[in-house]
Structures are given as structure tokens and as C-alpha cells.
mmCIF file of C-alpha atoms in Angstrom:
data_model
loop_
_atom_site.group_PDB
_atom_site.id
_atom_site.type_symbol
_atom_site.label_atom_id
_atom_site.label_comp_id
_atom_site.label_asym_id
_atom_site.label_seq_id
_atom_site.Cartn_x
_atom_site.Cartn_y
_atom_site.Cartn_z
ATOM 1 C CA UNK U 1 15.292 -17.840 41.876
ATOM 2 C CA UNK U 2 17.464 -21.461 41.789
ATOM 3 C CA UNK U 3 14.657 -24.319 40.633
ATOM 4 C CA UNK U 4 13.187 -25.870 43.500
ATOM 5 C CA UNK U 5 14.046 -23.134 46.003
ATOM 6 C CA UNK U 6 10.835 -20.381 47.436
ATOM 7 C CA UNK U 7 13.692 -17.400 47.761
ATOM 8 C CA UNK U 8 15.993 -15.226 45.638
ATOM 9 C CA UNK U 9 18.633 -12.887 46.525
ATOM 10 C CA UNK U 10 17.908 -9.638 44.557
ATOM 11 C CA UNK U 11 20.551 -7.878 44.065
ATOM 12 C CA UNK U 12 20.414 -3.714 44.083
ATOM 13 C CA UNK U 13 22.351 -2.962 41.604
ATOM 14 C CA UNK U 14 20.337 -4.252 39.142
ATOM 15 C CA UNK U 15 17.164 -3.572 41.737
ATOM 16 C CA UNK U 16 19.074 0.401 40.989
ATOM 17 C CA UNK U 17 19.046 -0.121 37.480
ATOM 18 C CA UNK U 18 16.008 -1.384 37.279
ATOM 19 C CA UNK U 19 14.003 1.767 38.505
ATOM 20 C CA UNK U 20 15.787 3.706 36.924
ATOM 21 C CA UNK U 21 14.402 1.964 33.797
ATOM 22 C CA UNK U 22 11.280 1.930 34.463
ATOM 23 C CA UNK U 23 11.500 6.320 36.009
ATOM 24 C CA UNK U 24 11.465 5.453 39.593
ATOM 25 C CA UNK U 25 14.712 7.393 39.771
ATOM 26 C CA UNK U 26 17.295 9.771 38.111
ATOM 27 C CA UNK U 27 20.446 10.170 39.477
ATOM 28 C CA UNK U 28 20.337 14.132 41.056
ATOM 29 C CA UNK U 29 21.915 16.409 38.611
ATOM 30 C CA UNK U 30 22.435 13.557 35.872
ATOM 31 C CA UNK U 31 22.775 15.224 32.670
ATOM 32 C CA UNK U 32 25.132 17.857 34.628
ATOM 33 C CA UNK U 33 26.871 14.119 35.468
ATOM 34 C CA UNK U 34 25.351 13.734 38.339
ATOM 35 C CA UNK U 35 26.132 13.984 42.431
ATOM 36 C CA UNK U 36 26.918 10.221 44.057
ATOM 37 C CA UNK U 37 24.448 9.486 46.550
ATOM 38 C CA UNK U 38 21.683 11.750 45.143
ATOM 39 C CA UNK U 39 18.436 10.529 43.641
ATOM 40 C CA UNK U 40 15.006 12.235 42.717
ATOM 41 C CA UNK U 41 11.771 10.796 42.628
ATOM 42 C CA UNK U 42 10.135 9.754 38.940
ATOM 43 C CA UNK U 43 6.272 10.426 39.203
ATOM 44 C CA UNK U 44 6.031 6.890 39.864
ATOM 45 C CA UNK U 45 8.937 6.108 42.124
ATOM 46 C CA UNK U 46 7.570 9.632 44.423
ATOM 47 C CA UNK U 47 3.912 7.628 44.407
ATOM 48 C CA UNK U 48 6.303 5.068 46.198
ATOM 49 C CA UNK U 49 7.821 7.157 48.327
ATOM 50 C CA UNK U 50 4.606 8.266 49.660
ATOM 51 C CA UNK U 51 3.137 4.928 50.209
ATOM 52 C CA UNK U 52 5.143 3.220 51.809
ATOM 53 C CA UNK U 53 6.360 6.894 54.451
ATOM 54 C CA UNK U 54 2.346 6.272 54.540
ATOM 55 C CA UNK U 55 2.044 2.885 55.354
ATOM 56 C CA UNK U 56 5.010 3.186 57.840
ATOM 57 C CA UNK U 57 3.123 6.520 59.813
ATOM 58 C CA UNK U 58 0.435 4.117 59.809
ATOM 59 C CA UNK U 59 1.740 0.702 61.311
ATOM 60 C CA UNK U 60 4.133 3.279 64.104
ATOM 61 C CA UNK U 61 2.163 6.479 65.112
ATOM 62 C CA UNK U 62 -1.484 5.665 63.924
ATOM 63 C CA UNK U 63 -1.808 2.387 65.492
ATOM 64 C CA UNK U 64 0.895 3.125 68.737
ATOM 65 C CA UNK U 65 -1.252 4.430 71.830
ATOM 66 C CA UNK U 66 2.124 4.991 72.874
ATOM 67 C CA UNK U 67 3.990 7.072 70.157
ATOM 68 C CA UNK U 68 3.158 10.152 68.425
ATOM 69 C CA UNK U 69 4.777 12.190 65.233
ATOM 70 C CA UNK U 70 7.329 14.051 64.651
ATOM 71 C CA UNK U 71 8.604 15.614 61.988
ATOM 72 C CA UNK U 72 11.460 17.118 62.673
ATOM 73 C CA UNK U 73 13.355 19.427 60.230
ATOM 74 C CA UNK U 74 17.449 18.156 60.937
ATOM 75 C CA UNK U 75 19.115 22.124 60.506
ATOM 76 C CA UNK U 76 19.925 22.585 63.478
ATOM 77 C CA UNK U 77 21.968 25.750 65.842
ATOM 78 C CA UNK U 78 24.994 25.087 66.112
ATOM 79 C CA UNK U 79 24.940 24.334 69.589
ATOM 80 C CA UNK U 80 22.702 21.346 69.959
ATOM 81 C CA UNK U 81 25.411 19.741 67.232
ATOM 82 C CA UNK U 82 28.017 20.629 69.769
ATOM 83 C CA UNK U 83 25.709 19.367 72.269
ATOM 84 C CA UNK U 84 24.868 15.977 71.319
ATOM 85 C CA UNK U 85 29.394 15.602 70.669
ATOM 86 C CA UNK U 86 28.715 15.756 66.941
ATOM 87 C CA UNK U 87 30.949 18.220 66.330
ATOM 88 C CA UNK U 88 33.882 17.310 68.796
ATOM 89 C CA UNK U 89 33.971 13.948 68.744
ATOM 90 C CA UNK U 90 31.985 12.080 65.481
ATOM 91 C CA UNK U 91 33.451 10.077 62.572
ATOM 92 C CA UNK U 92 32.478 8.523 59.813
ATOM 93 C CA UNK U 93 36.090 7.040 58.167
ATOM 94 C CA UNK U 94 35.755 6.825 54.656
ATOM 95 C CA UNK U 95 37.771 4.142 52.326
ATOM 96 C CA UNK U 96 38.131 5.308 48.501
ATOM 97 C CA UNK U 97 38.946 2.551 46.404
ATOM 98 C CA UNK U 98 41.830 3.307 43.990
ATOM 99 C CA UNK U 99 40.820 1.214 40.487
ATOM 100 C CA UNK U 100 36.815 1.620 40.587
ATOM 101 C CA UNK U 101 37.059 5.574 42.410
ATOM 102 C CA UNK U 102 34.284 5.564 43.924
ATOM 103 C CA UNK U 103 33.677 5.736 47.930
ATOM 104 C CA UNK U 104 32.210 4.142 50.745
ATOM 105 C CA UNK U 105 31.507 3.680 54.434
ATOM 106 C CA UNK U 106 33.397 1.881 56.231
ATOM 107 C CA UNK U 107 30.880 0.545 58.635
ATOM 108 C CA UNK U 108 28.776 -0.107 55.209
ATOM 109 C CA UNK U 109 32.141 -2.991 54.174
ATOM 110 C CA UNK U 110 32.116 -4.169 57.505
ATOM 111 C CA UNK U 111 28.233 -4.926 56.872
ATOM 112 C CA UNK U 112 28.530 -6.662 53.539
ATOM 113 C CA UNK U 113 31.612 -8.534 53.999
ATOM 114 C CA UNK U 114 29.615 -9.548 56.760
ATOM 115 C CA UNK U 115 26.652 -10.580 55.036
ATOM 116 C CA UNK U 116 28.566 -11.858 52.446
ATOM 117 C CA UNK U 117 29.955 -14.347 54.892
ATOM 118 C CA UNK U 118 26.336 -15.402 55.467
ATOM 119 C CA UNK U 119 25.320 -13.692 58.481
#
């Protein structure tokens, strides 16, 4: 935070590093080399996640008369994915960095660029 400023920016990498140091999250299968973009929650992380979900549920389901809760599976019969167009036309372009060997979704890179430009 800069002096005289009431706002601060948080570096996502620094936040993730702190969460790992404090035991909120752990990279999935870390002792076996890990799996990219997959995390397990430690005791405090599991509690934090539950509290956030409960607050969300309270705000968007319990406190509204026009909403009901639904907890459905993401594993579905293949016909559901065909009917929705996901099988025939869904694409999620990925971009590989040849220097750091990381992979990002193209839309995430565009959003980062937009935010960096002050958008």
C-alpha cells in the first residue's frame, strides 16, 4: 500500500504463497511432483471455503424469495453435453509459454492484459 492511500493491490502469487505457508492450501499430489491447477485444502482452508460457501448460500438462496438451491453433478450423460453443443463446438484455446513452460487459457491472458491496462 502506498503512503496516503486507503487501497492496496494484492499480488495473487504472493497471496497464494502466503496461503501455502500458513497451511490453507497445498498443491494436489505435491510430494509426487504435483498436478497443475489443482489444490487441496488444509484445516483452515477447508473452514474458510465452507464459510464462504455458507455466506454465498445465505445471500443468494435463503435471503431471496425468487431463488432455490441446486447442487447438481458435473458428471452427466454424454447426450447432455451433445445437446448443449459442448461436444461439437466447444473450444478453450490454450497458450503455452516456451520460456516458463506454463499454459494459460487464451481468455485469461486477454483479461490480464485488460486489467494491466487499467480496464
